[in-house]
């Protein structure tokens, strides 16, 4: 069996959309599953769409996701260089080869002429296509005598090289996900392969490089499906064996139909990029999963299940498990709706499964940002009490602020509801009980309060809600016995005294 070799071939035209990350991920899983190689090729032949910083962004994003390359622009490899602009000299000969073999031709039609034809067609409610019918009456090497073609080229008349789509035949394509697809060549246009500025178009460079880099499987987004007939015809024209193809379904909007776009993210408040991106032209900042506090393994796990299913109920997969379980046969044809809530759920699952020590270390940075000094052992006691309540470490503050500072105010609604006429006397009595507890740990606190409530005949709810208000300032927070044990006896009593003065 020949080696499995796949590639991720982004164009550096901007930040990588999460759909692109998923494409890279599926390539990676497939390569690793089959003991093959994963290649990063940068397709930057369209200079007009080049965006500075995009290439570095793509590389950093994939590294953050744990998607690694065996060959690529940073790794090098037997087929270097891996950036198409560094391979530009290579493509001319392939374009010539197709002209010589009668599979391509020179076309001299100017952009203005083509625009005119387009307009005329439109006026007659038609679409202009440069194809087997129209090419016979246009300015190209099929209609112009050979000597004239030579002199036009020698005279540096701008030209393009177009692929000659065979007349009246069918292209049969096999896609691992979609099965067999057949199209009639009349529906195809003679795409430009090469321009006289010395640069190939995407189609030519892509096929030449996939061939030279010995790519065995092309796994890419569904948006490239319309290019597949041309690609299959190009392989045929070169006399090369085509790789196997798999076109991945689209990622769809969470609501309604259509492709997930940056606008959906802005509208519904979630990132569509793996990392934050600043547009070099406008300065506009787009949020990223990394900066929003997502764990890369949670993000990757979520993406893996958007289009692929393991055929079991399992939802949590490490990268290793994904590699073991992945197969293209279990990638669906239909688009997958992106679900921002489920994405948070994945992060929550990963968060609660992290070691408390790690969460404490991460959370301390957020605490320090508030100029509060604390120590890891103290934070470590808090984490297990609250981690189930959050999806992001940054949200832990909302659940724990009262461990670090006494209430500055008391929730008005809770006061109205919980603070009765008899409450101050009850709290004063309870403070005496608390003072006598030794050791001041959760078990002893709980037991003493329980006994006191039973003996006094007060309602458990009334007492505990009022006490919580004094200690926390609201009605939220974990078990009160735990809170008091952690903040300590002195601090608990102090908060009760302060609250008794403040709440009227
Ligand atoms: N350069 C193309 C892109 O930006 C690659 C498509 C393919 O994988 O063939 O997506």
Tab-separated table of C-alpha atoms and ligand atoms in Angstrom:
chain	number	residue	atom	x	y	z
A	1	UNK	CA	0.000	0.000	0.000
A	2	UNK	CA	1.363	3.420	-0.865
A	3	UNK	CA	1.906	5.790	2.039
A	4	UNK	CA	-1.059	7.886	3.195
A	5	UNK	CA	-0.153	11.509	2.517
A	6	UNK	CA	-2.613	14.326	3.066
A	7	UNK	CA	-2.254	18.055	2.977
A	8	UNK	CA	-3.861	21.115	4.413
A	9	UNK	CA	-3.534	23.797	1.756
A	10	UNK	CA	-4.816	27.145	3.015
A	11	UNK	CA	-4.596	30.406	1.135
A	12	UNK	CA	-3.297	33.170	3.421
A	13	UNK	CA	-6.198	35.509	2.666
A	14	UNK	CA	-7.206	36.161	6.283
A	15	UNK	CA	-7.749	34.371	9.581
A	16	UNK	CA	-8.591	30.700	9.468
A	17	UNK	CA	-12.323	30.093	9.935
A	18	UNK	CA	-13.236	27.235	12.284
A	19	UNK	CA	-14.467	25.330	9.216
A	20	UNK	CA	-10.887	25.466	7.963
A	21	UNK	CA	-9.599	24.253	11.310
A	22	UNK	CA	-11.980	21.300	11.063
A	23	UNK	CA	-10.649	20.490	7.579
A	24	UNK	CA	-7.096	20.539	8.949
A	25	UNK	CA	-8.197	18.395	11.891
A	26	UNK	CA	-9.844	15.723	9.732
A	27	UNK	CA	-6.743	15.579	7.543
A	28	UNK	CA	-4.590	15.217	10.635
A	29	UNK	CA	-6.763	12.489	12.190
A	30	UNK	CA	-6.848	10.593	8.912
A	31	UNK	CA	-3.081	10.810	8.434
A	32	UNK	CA	-2.290	9.727	11.994
A	33	UNK	CA	-4.843	6.935	11.931
A	34	UNK	CA	-3.173	5.475	8.858
A	35	UNK	CA	0.383	6.079	10.013
A	36	UNK	CA	0.771	8.620	7.221
A	37	UNK	CA	2.087	12.131	6.724
A	38	UNK	CA	0.397	15.489	7.167
A	39	UNK	CA	1.658	18.310	4.993
A	40	UNK	CA	1.115	22.055	5.231
A	41	UNK	CA	1.195	23.791	1.854
A	42	UNK	CA	0.584	27.507	1.591
A	43	UNK	CA	-1.359	28.373	-1.568
A	44	UNK	CA	-0.515	32.012	-2.126
A	45	UNK	CA	-0.475	32.377	-5.903
A	46	UNK	CA	-3.314	34.889	-5.887
A	47	UNK	CA	-1.288	37.937	-4.925
A	48	UNK	CA	-4.343	40.197	-4.955
A	49	UNK	CA	-5.843	38.344	-2.002
A	50	UNK	CA	-2.666	38.082	0.081
A	51	UNK	CA	-3.089	39.333	3.675
A	52	UNK	CA	-0.006	39.978	5.808
A	53	UNK	CA	0.051	37.964	9.013
A	54	UNK	CA	-2.439	35.371	7.809
A	55	UNK	CA	0.164	32.647	7.244
A	56	UNK	CA	1.639	33.049	10.738
A	57	UNK	CA	-1.890	33.133	12.164
A	58	UNK	CA	-2.787	29.837	10.476
A	59	UNK	CA	0.349	28.138	11.739
A	60	UNK	CA	-0.080	29.381	15.310
A	61	UNK	CA	-3.765	28.447	15.406
A	62	UNK	CA	-3.140	24.888	14.300
A	63	UNK	CA	-0.258	24.513	16.753
A	64	UNK	CA	-2.603	25.702	19.531
A	65	UNK	CA	-5.067	22.987	18.477
A	66	UNK	CA	-2.366	20.333	18.672
A	67	UNK	CA	-2.418	19.743	14.915
A	68	UNK	CA	1.155	19.102	13.859
A	69	UNK	CA	2.730	18.781	10.445
A	70	UNK	CA	5.285	16.291	9.217
A	71	UNK	CA	6.229	18.459	6.252
A	72	UNK	CA	5.588	22.114	5.652
A	73	UNK	CA	6.993	25.591	5.436
A	74	UNK	CA	8.468	25.444	8.951
A	75	UNK	CA	9.237	21.705	9.022
A	76	UNK	CA	10.778	21.425	5.551
A	77	UNK	CA	10.665	18.027	3.871
A	78	UNK	CA	11.511	16.136	0.695
A	79	UNK	CA	9.212	18.275	-1.457
A	80	UNK	CA	10.298	21.711	-0.232
A	81	UNK	CA	9.548	24.489	-0.782
A	82	UNK	CA	5.997	24.211	0.556
A	83	UNK	CA	4.892	27.755	-0.200
A	84	UNK	CA	3.569	28.086	-3.748
A	85	UNK	CA	5.024	31.552	-4.325
A	86	UNK	CA	8.433	29.949	-3.694
A	87	UNK	CA	7.619	27.320	-6.344
A	88	UNK	CA	6.466	29.726	-9.050
A	89	UNK	CA	9.143	28.800	-11.592
A	90	UNK	CA	7.928	25.245	-11.551
A	91	UNK	CA	4.433	25.740	-12.915
A	92	UNK	CA	5.220	27.220	-16.370
A	93	UNK	CA	6.509	23.916	-17.710
A	94	UNK	CA	3.303	22.139	-16.717
A	95	UNK	CA	1.218	24.767	-18.418
A	96	UNK	CA	3.323	24.326	-21.571
A	97	UNK	CA	3.038	20.566	-21.315
A	98	UNK	CA	-0.752	20.857	-21.476
A	99	UNK	CA	-0.576	23.194	-24.465
A	100	UNK	CA	1.733	20.797	-26.302
A	101	UNK	CA	-0.495	17.825	-25.602
A	102	UNK	CA	-3.532	19.742	-26.872
A	103	UNK	CA	-5.200	20.016	-23.472
A	104	UNK	CA	-4.838	23.768	-23.082
A	105	UNK	CA	-4.610	26.853	-25.271
A	106	UNK	CA	-3.569	30.491	-25.211
A	107	UNK	CA	-6.349	33.037	-24.975
A	108	UNK	CA	-5.806	36.709	-25.800
A	109	UNK	CA	-9.241	38.115	-25.040
A	110	UNK	CA	-8.801	41.234	-22.945
A	111	UNK	CA	-10.685	41.699	-19.658
A	112	UNK	CA	-12.718	44.449	-21.382
A	113	UNK	CA	-13.703	42.160	-24.238
A	114	UNK	CA	-14.809	39.450	-21.840
A	115	UNK	CA	-16.737	41.969	-19.761
A	116	UNK	CA	-18.521	43.117	-22.912
A	117	UNK	CA	-19.488	39.532	-23.748
A	118	UNK	CA	-20.765	39.018	-20.227
A	119	UNK	CA	-22.912	42.126	-20.454
A	120	UNK	CA	-24.346	41.165	-23.835
A	121	UNK	CA	-25.227	37.713	-22.529
A	122	UNK	CA	-26.841	39.198	-19.457
A	123	UNK	CA	-28.940	41.559	-21.565
A	124	UNK	CA	-30.329	38.455	-23.311
A	125	UNK	CA	-30.853	36.762	-19.879
A	126	UNK	CA	-27.987	34.362	-20.581
A	127	UNK	CA	-24.666	33.684	-18.886
A	128	UNK	CA	-21.474	33.969	-20.851
A	129	UNK	CA	-19.272	30.898	-20.489
A	130	UNK	CA	-15.856	30.426	-22.058
A	131	UNK	CA	-16.413	26.853	-23.201
A	132	UNK	CA	-16.418	24.415	-26.092
A	133	UNK	CA	-19.069	26.445	-27.934
A	134	UNK	CA	-17.896	30.007	-27.402
A	135	UNK	CA	-14.168	29.329	-27.648
A	136	UNK	CA	-14.515	28.721	-31.379
A	137	UNK	CA	-15.369	32.350	-31.962
A	138	UNK	CA	-13.011	33.990	-29.446
A	139	UNK	CA	-9.438	35.244	-29.668
A	140	UNK	CA	-7.326	32.220	-28.803
A	141	UNK	CA	-4.794	29.831	-30.254
A	142	UNK	CA	-7.631	27.587	-31.456
A	143	UNK	CA	-8.892	30.320	-33.781
A	144	UNK	CA	-5.743	32.373	-34.516
A	145	UNK	CA	-3.095	30.926	-36.898
A	146	UNK	CA	-0.009	29.519	-35.172
A	147	UNK	CA	2.405	32.099	-36.605
A	148	UNK	CA	0.261	34.946	-35.326
A	149	UNK	CA	0.021	33.359	-31.889
A	150	UNK	CA	3.798	33.206	-31.779
A	151	UNK	CA	4.190	36.828	-32.712
A	152	UNK	CA	1.550	37.922	-30.198
A	153	UNK	CA	3.430	36.118	-27.444
A	154	UNK	CA	6.799	37.435	-28.674
A	155	UNK	CA	5.273	40.935	-28.678
A	156	UNK	CA	4.330	40.476	-25.030
A	157	UNK	CA	0.599	40.665	-25.638
A	158	UNK	CA	-1.005	39.649	-22.346
A	159	UNK	CA	-2.536	36.180	-22.486
A	160	UNK	CA	-3.868	33.450	-20.271
A	161	UNK	CA	-3.661	29.713	-20.689
A	162	UNK	CA	-7.047	28.028	-20.564
A	163	UNK	CA	-7.847	24.375	-20.069
A	164	UNK	CA	-9.520	22.784	-23.063
A	165	UNK	CA	-12.497	20.946	-21.644
A	166	UNK	CA	-13.225	17.936	-23.866
A	167	UNK	CA	-16.411	18.214	-25.913
A	168	UNK	CA	-19.480	16.023	-25.340
A	169	UNK	CA	-18.160	13.721	-22.719
A	170	UNK	CA	-18.724	12.919	-19.092
A	171	UNK	CA	-16.485	13.272	-16.072
A	172	UNK	CA	-16.887	10.508	-13.528
A	173	UNK	CA	-15.792	11.404	-10.032
A	174	UNK	CA	-15.660	9.245	-6.936
A	175	UNK	CA	-15.831	10.930	-3.593
A	176	UNK	CA	-15.350	8.976	-0.374
A	177	UNK	CA	-18.149	10.897	1.335
A	178	UNK	CA	-20.488	11.552	-1.571
A	179	UNK	CA	-20.024	8.468	-3.701
A	180	UNK	CA	-20.020	8.694	-7.489
A	181	UNK	CA	-20.848	11.965	-9.168
A	182	UNK	CA	-21.065	12.339	-12.965
A	183	UNK	CA	-21.136	15.642	-14.840
A	184	UNK	CA	-21.392	16.451	-18.523
A	185	UNK	CA	-18.477	18.463	-19.867
A	186	UNK	CA	-20.846	20.962	-21.575
A	187	UNK	CA	-21.577	22.362	-18.134
A	188	UNK	CA	-17.927	23.209	-17.505
A	189	UNK	CA	-15.980	26.285	-18.563
A	190	UNK	CA	-12.420	26.462	-19.836
A	191	UNK	CA	-10.839	27.686	-16.634
A	192	UNK	CA	-7.695	29.804	-16.639
A	193	UNK	CA	-4.666	27.785	-15.564
A	194	UNK	CA	-1.853	30.234	-16.037
A	195	UNK	CA	-1.446	33.954	-16.593
A	196	UNK	CA	1.189	35.827	-18.529
A	197	UNK	CA	2.300	37.469	-15.251
A	198	UNK	CA	4.046	34.157	-14.628
A	199	UNK	CA	1.716	32.866	-11.964
A	200	UNK	CA	-0.490	29.797	-12.110
A	201	UNK	CA	-4.062	29.883	-10.869
A	202	UNK	CA	-5.166	27.820	-7.896
A	203	UNK	CA	-6.300	24.924	-10.112
A	204	UNK	CA	-3.006	24.319	-11.889
A	205	UNK	CA	-0.756	24.870	-8.875
A	206	UNK	CA	-2.977	22.712	-6.682
A	207	UNK	CA	-2.977	19.732	-9.041
A	208	UNK	CA	0.721	19.971	-9.886
A	209	UNK	CA	1.656	20.172	-6.217
A	210	UNK	CA	-0.680	17.408	-5.076
A	211	UNK	CA	0.936	15.230	-7.734
A	212	UNK	CA	4.542	16.206	-6.989
A	213	UNK	CA	3.985	15.937	-3.232
A	214	UNK	CA	2.504	12.463	-3.747
A	215	UNK	CA	-0.748	13.298	-1.997
A	216	UNK	CA	-2.868	10.160	-1.638
A	217	UNK	CA	-6.090	11.744	-0.305
A	218	UNK	CA	-7.474	15.223	-0.855
A	219	UNK	CA	-9.741	16.041	2.091
A	220	UNK	CA	-11.213	19.521	1.786
A	221	UNK	CA	-14.347	21.602	2.142
A	222	UNK	CA	-17.482	21.129	0.081
A	223	UNK	CA	-16.935	24.544	-1.530
A	224	UNK	CA	-14.292	22.883	-3.709
A	225	UNK	CA	-16.675	20.284	-5.116
A	226	UNK	CA	-17.500	22.419	-8.194
A	227	UNK	CA	-13.766	22.407	-9.026
A	228	UNK	CA	-13.545	18.629	-8.865
A	229	UNK	CA	-14.510	17.897	-12.507
A	230	UNK	CA	-11.749	20.215	-13.706
A	231	UNK	CA	-9.272	18.636	-11.299
A	232	UNK	CA	-10.153	15.131	-12.429
A	233	UNK	CA	-9.799	16.226	-16.074
A	234	UNK	CA	-6.443	17.822	-15.303
A	235	UNK	CA	-5.090	14.586	-13.818
A	236	UNK	CA	-6.258	12.783	-16.936
A	237	UNK	CA	-4.694	15.375	-19.223
A	238	UNK	CA	-1.345	15.034	-17.450
A	239	UNK	CA	-1.621	11.257	-17.467
A	240	UNK	CA	-1.280	11.181	-13.668
A	241	UNK	CA	-3.159	9.007	-11.243
A	242	UNK	CA	-5.572	11.165	-9.249
A	243	UNK	CA	-5.630	11.034	-5.443
A	244	UNK	CA	-8.804	9.966	-3.664
A	245	UNK	CA	-11.166	12.801	-2.817
A	246	UNK	CA	-13.331	13.532	0.206
A	247	UNK	CA	-15.361	16.739	0.303
A	248	UNK	CA	-16.429	17.658	3.823
A	249	UNK	CA	-19.908	19.038	4.552
A	250	UNK	CA	-20.308	22.701	5.418
A	251	UNK	CA	-20.571	24.117	8.911
A	252	UNK	CA	-23.986	25.766	9.053
A	253	UNK	CA	-25.394	28.713	10.978
A	254	UNK	CA	-26.837	27.876	14.423
A	255	UNK	CA	-30.164	29.286	13.261
A	256	UNK	CA	-31.584	29.049	9.776
A	257	UNK	CA	-29.720	27.696	6.784
A	258	UNK	CA	-26.508	28.595	5.064
A	259	UNK	CA	-22.821	28.579	5.768
A	260	UNK	CA	-21.592	29.709	9.175
A	261	UNK	CA	-20.086	33.153	8.738
A	262	UNK	CA	-18.280	35.731	10.818
A	263	UNK	CA	-21.489	37.754	10.820
A	264	UNK	CA	-23.312	34.915	12.615
A	265	UNK	CA	-20.644	34.968	15.299
A	266	UNK	CA	-20.923	38.746	15.710
A	267	UNK	CA	-24.708	38.553	15.743
A	268	UNK	CA	-25.002	35.697	18.236
A	269	UNK	CA	-21.885	36.413	20.271
A	270	UNK	CA	-19.435	33.591	19.653
A	271	UNK	CA	-16.053	33.431	17.890
A	272	UNK	CA	-15.709	31.881	14.440
A	273	UNK	CA	-11.902	31.979	14.569
A	274	UNK	CA	-9.593	29.817	16.662
A	275	UNK	CA	-7.549	32.796	17.875
A	276	UNK	CA	-8.149	36.496	18.046
A	277	UNK	CA	-7.413	38.262	14.770
A	278	UNK	CA	-6.745	41.888	14.055
A	279	UNK	CA	-7.413	42.962	10.506
A	280	UNK	CA	-4.200	44.632	9.314
A	281	UNK	CA	-6.112	47.098	7.127
A	282	UNK	CA	-9.040	48.178	9.281
A	283	UNK	CA	-7.625	47.322	12.709
A	284	UNK	CA	-10.895	45.534	13.468
A	285	UNK	CA	-10.516	42.797	16.087
A	286	UNK	CA	-12.354	39.480	15.812
A	287	UNK	CA	-12.555	37.299	18.896
A	288	UNK	CA	-11.003	33.848	19.092
A	289	UNK	CA	-11.636	30.650	21.019
A	290	UNK	CA	-8.194	30.804	22.624
A	291	UNK	CA	-8.677	34.296	24.052
A	292	UNK	CA	-12.250	33.492	25.088
A	293	UNK	CA	-10.898	30.928	27.532
A	294	UNK	CA	-11.492	27.697	25.655
A	295	UNK	CA	-9.182	24.763	26.174
A	296	UNK	CA	-7.708	23.622	22.868
A	297	UNK	CA	-8.627	19.989	23.548
A	298	UNK	CA	-12.271	20.966	24.207
A	299	UNK	CA	-12.340	23.074	21.051
A	300	UNK	CA	-10.862	20.251	18.981
A	301	UNK	CA	-13.246	17.688	20.500
A	302	UNK	CA	-16.216	19.908	19.626
A	303	UNK	CA	-15.005	20.452	16.054
A	304	UNK	CA	-14.339	16.751	15.479
A	305	UNK	CA	-17.986	15.946	16.144
A	306	UNK	CA	-19.281	18.597	13.732
A	307	UNK	CA	-19.655	16.414	10.677
A	308	UNK	CA	-18.176	13.149	11.918
A	309	UNK	CA	-19.839	10.776	14.346
A	310	UNK	CA	-18.247	7.814	16.083
A	311	UNK	CA	-21.374	5.663	15.777
A	312	UNK	CA	-21.566	5.434	19.587
A	313	UNK	CA	-22.856	7.686	22.364
A	314	UNK	CA	-19.340	8.763	23.345
A	315	UNK	CA	-18.850	12.526	23.160
A	316	UNK	CA	-15.607	13.190	24.995
A	317	UNK	CA	-12.535	12.231	22.983
A	318	UNK	CA	-8.883	13.016	23.501
A	319	UNK	CA	-6.833	13.612	20.355
A	320	UNK	CA	-5.474	10.055	20.663
A	321	UNK	CA	-8.992	8.650	20.910
A	322	UNK	CA	-10.113	10.716	17.938
A	323	UNK	CA	-7.237	9.344	15.887
A	324	UNK	CA	-8.222	5.782	16.797
A	325	UNK	CA	-11.936	6.290	16.134
A	326	UNK	CA	-11.880	8.544	13.057
A	327	UNK	CA	-12.919	7.419	9.607
A	328	UNK	CA	-14.052	9.344	6.535
A	329	UNK	CA	-16.838	6.808	6.064
A	330	UNK	CA	-18.499	8.212	9.172
A	331	UNK	CA	-18.445	11.802	7.898
A	332	UNK	CA	-21.954	12.779	6.815
A	333	UNK	CA	-22.967	14.439	3.567
A	334	UNK	CA	-25.285	16.960	5.200
A	335	UNK	CA	-23.997	20.173	6.721
A	336	UNK	CA	-23.669	20.379	10.501
A	337	UNK	CA	-25.313	23.152	12.445
A	338	UNK	CA	-22.879	24.940	14.686
A	339	UNK	CA	-24.095	24.987	18.292
A	340	UNK	CA	-22.497	27.680	20.487
A	341	UNK	CA	-24.093	26.293	23.672
A	342	UNK	CA	-22.784	22.822	23.010
A	343	UNK	CA	-19.370	24.367	22.437
A	344	UNK	CA	-19.485	25.832	25.953
A	345	UNK	CA	-20.666	22.485	27.269
A	346	UNK	CA	-17.529	20.853	25.873
A	347	UNK	CA	-15.349	23.389	27.636
A	348	UNK	CA	-17.258	22.759	30.852
A	349	UNK	CA	-16.623	19.022	30.546
A	350	UNK	CA	-12.918	19.568	30.041
A	351	UNK	CA	-12.751	22.094	32.848
A	352	UNK	CA	-14.352	19.849	35.469
A	353	UNK	CA	-12.001	17.058	34.495
A	354	UNK	CA	-8.835	19.136	34.904
A	355	UNK	CA	-6.809	18.653	38.070
A	356	UNK	CA	-7.832	21.104	40.790
A	357	UNK	CA	-4.180	22.175	41.074
A	358	UNK	CA	-4.165	23.236	37.422
A	359	UNK	CA	-7.438	25.135	37.738
A	360	UNK	CA	-6.152	26.843	40.879
A	361	UNK	CA	-2.973	27.905	39.103
A	362	UNK	CA	-4.993	29.273	36.163
A	363	UNK	CA	-7.460	31.050	38.401
A	364	UNK	CA	-4.775	32.739	40.501
A	365	UNK	CA	-3.796	34.835	37.477
A	366	UNK	CA	-7.346	36.189	37.304
A	367	UNK	CA	-7.390	36.876	41.042
A	368	UNK	CA	-4.050	38.706	40.856
A	369	UNK	CA	-5.433	40.942	38.104
A	370	UNK	CA	-7.708	42.355	40.810
A	371	UNK	CA	-4.725	43.203	43.005
A	372	UNK	CA	-5.687	40.563	45.519
A	373	UNK	CA	-2.850	38.490	46.866
A	374	UNK	CA	-3.675	34.914	47.679
A	375	UNK	CA	-1.850	31.639	47.826
A	376	UNK	CA	-2.280	28.434	45.819
A	377	UNK	CA	-3.214	26.325	48.845
A	378	UNK	CA	-6.104	28.682	49.674
A	379	UNK	CA	-7.409	28.726	46.084
A	380	UNK	CA	-7.059	24.958	45.884
A	381	UNK	CA	-9.605	24.591	48.708
A	382	UNK	CA	-12.155	26.678	46.794
A	383	UNK	CA	-11.883	25.119	43.325
A	384	UNK	CA	-13.638	21.775	44.026
A	385	UNK	CA	-16.600	23.608	45.555
A	386	UNK	CA	-17.354	25.715	42.485
A	387	UNK	CA	-15.871	24.204	39.351
A	388	UNK	CA	-19.110	22.425	38.423
A	389	UNK	CA	-20.763	25.842	38.127
A	390	UNK	CA	-18.653	27.330	35.343
A	391	UNK	CA	-17.574	26.671	31.770
A	392	UNK	CA	-14.530	28.973	31.856
A	393	UNK	CA	-11.870	29.668	34.451
A	394	UNK	CA	-12.435	33.388	34.025
A	395	UNK	CA	-16.023	32.902	35.252
A	396	UNK	CA	-14.832	31.463	38.559
A	397	UNK	CA	-14.541	34.964	40.048
A	398	UNK	CA	-18.303	35.458	39.935
A	399	UNK	CA	-18.690	32.239	41.930
A	400	UNK	CA	-15.922	32.864	44.448
A	401	UNK	CA	-15.371	36.598	45.053
A	402	UNK	CA	-16.644	36.250	48.632
A	403	UNK	CA	-13.724	33.974	49.475
A	404	UNK	CA	-11.408	36.883	48.755
A	405	UNK	CA	-13.291	39.932	49.994
A	406	UNK	CA	-16.095	40.709	52.422
A	407	UNK	CA	-19.388	41.885	50.932
A	408	UNK	CA	-19.311	45.577	50.021
A	409	UNK	CA	-23.080	45.686	49.744
A	410	UNK	CA	-26.105	43.467	50.292
A	411	UNK	CA	-28.495	42.404	47.561
A	412	UNK	CA	-31.599	44.552	48.094
A	413	UNK	CA	-34.060	41.915	46.932
A	414	UNK	CA	-32.544	39.265	49.166
A	415	UNK	CA	-32.644	41.662	52.117
A	416	UNK	CA	-36.322	42.354	51.483
A	417	UNK	CA	-37.112	38.692	51.278
A	418	UNK	CA	-34.853	37.245	53.987
A	419	UNK	CA	-34.274	39.919	56.590
A	420	UNK	CA	-37.088	39.790	59.126
A	421	UNK	CA	-37.608	41.620	62.373
A	422	UNK	CA	-36.325	38.712	64.412
A	423	UNK	CA	-33.271	38.108	62.218
A	424	UNK	CA	-30.744	40.394	63.986
A	425	UNK	CA	-31.324	38.671	67.344
A	426	UNK	CA	-31.076	35.238	65.725
A	427	UNK	CA	-27.812	36.153	63.991
A	428	UNK	CA	-26.347	37.543	67.189
A	429	UNK	CA	-27.163	34.279	68.954
A	430	UNK	CA	-25.755	32.263	66.079
A	431	UNK	CA	-22.511	34.253	66.207
A	432	UNK	CA	-22.002	33.047	69.772
A	433	UNK	CA	-22.503	29.462	68.657
A	434	UNK	CA	-19.973	29.882	65.863
A	435	UNK	CA	-17.451	31.412	68.207
A	436	UNK	CA	-17.441	28.272	70.359
A	437	UNK	CA	-16.841	25.803	67.501
A	438	UNK	CA	-13.451	24.092	67.640
A	439	UNK	CA	-11.972	22.948	65.302
A	440	UNK	CA	-13.671	25.327	62.894
A	441	UNK	CA	-14.124	22.879	60.007
A	442	UNK	CA	-17.146	22.061	57.870
A	443	UNK	CA	-18.239	18.986	59.838
A	444	UNK	CA	-18.102	20.726	63.209
A	445	UNK	CA	-19.755	23.892	61.890
A	446	UNK	CA	-22.607	21.927	60.290
A	447	UNK	CA	-23.192	19.853	63.385
A	448	UNK	CA	-23.187	22.818	65.783
A	449	UNK	CA	-25.582	24.856	63.654
A	450	UNK	CA	-27.892	21.888	63.252
A	451	UNK	CA	-28.059	21.274	66.986
A	452	UNK	CA	-28.609	24.960	67.743
A	453	UNK	CA	-31.432	25.203	65.203
A	454	UNK	CA	-33.083	22.070	66.552
A	455	UNK	CA	-32.827	23.322	70.106
A	456	UNK	CA	-34.040	26.836	69.324
A	457	UNK	CA	-36.856	25.769	67.026
A	458	UNK	CA	-35.946	28.282	64.316
A	459	UNK	CA	-36.491	27.463	60.679
A	460	UNK	CA	-33.383	26.096	58.959
A	461	UNK	CA	-34.135	28.040	55.774
A	462	UNK	CA	-34.657	31.369	57.493
A	463	UNK	CA	-31.424	31.092	59.464
A	464	UNK	CA	-29.227	29.870	56.645
A	465	UNK	CA	-30.507	32.411	54.114
A	466	UNK	CA	-29.911	35.299	56.460
A	467	UNK	CA	-26.463	34.004	57.394
A	468	UNK	CA	-25.586	33.638	53.723
A	469	UNK	CA	-26.625	37.212	53.106
A	470	UNK	CA	-24.231	38.383	55.835
A	471	UNK	CA	-21.296	36.288	54.620
A	472	UNK	CA	-21.713	36.542	50.857
A	473	UNK	CA	-23.898	39.599	50.262
A	474	UNK	CA	-26.306	37.653	48.033
A	475	UNK	CA	-28.125	34.349	47.972
A	476	UNK	CA	-25.493	32.526	45.937
A	477	UNK	CA	-22.475	30.377	46.679
A	478	UNK	CA	-21.586	26.840	47.743
A	479	UNK	CA	-22.373	25.164	51.064
A	480	UNK	CA	-22.163	27.705	53.911
A	481	UNK	CA	-20.239	25.389	56.213
A	482	UNK	CA	-17.536	25.153	53.539
A	483	UNK	CA	-17.464	28.916	53.019
A	484	UNK	CA	-17.032	29.587	56.732
A	485	UNK	CA	-14.415	26.878	57.174
A	486	UNK	CA	-12.378	28.403	54.353
A	487	UNK	CA	-12.634	32.081	55.233
A	488	UNK	CA	-12.132	31.148	58.908
A	489	UNK	CA	-13.804	31.879	62.220
A	490	UNK	CA	-12.560	35.438	62.682
A	491	UNK	CA	-13.553	36.552	59.203
A	492	UNK	CA	-16.988	34.879	59.525
A	493	UNK	CA	-17.710	36.623	62.807
A	494	UNK	CA	-16.452	39.931	61.464
A	495	UNK	CA	-18.779	39.698	58.455
A	496	UNK	CA	-21.731	38.930	60.731
A	497	UNK	CA	-20.997	42.004	62.875
A	498	UNK	CA	-20.497	44.265	59.860
A	499	UNK	CA	-23.710	43.021	58.274
A	500	UNK	CA	-25.726	43.477	61.448
A	501	UNK	CA	-24.726	47.146	61.459
A	502	UNK	CA	-25.197	47.675	57.740
A	503	UNK	CA	-28.553	45.987	57.148
A	504	UNK	CA	-31.482	47.878	58.570
B	1	LIG	N1	-6.122	26.871	-1.254
B	1	LIG	C1	-7.389	26.248	-1.141
B	1	LIG	C2	-8.090	26.839	0.060
B	1	LIG	O1	-7.773	27.920	0.430
B	1	LIG	C3	-7.202	24.753	-1.027
B	1	LIG	C4	-8.344	23.931	-1.472
B	1	LIG	C5	-7.902	22.489	-1.568
B	1	LIG	O2	-7.675	21.897	-0.485
B	1	LIG	O3	-7.731	21.990	-2.657
B	1	LIG	O4	-8.946	26.293	0.683
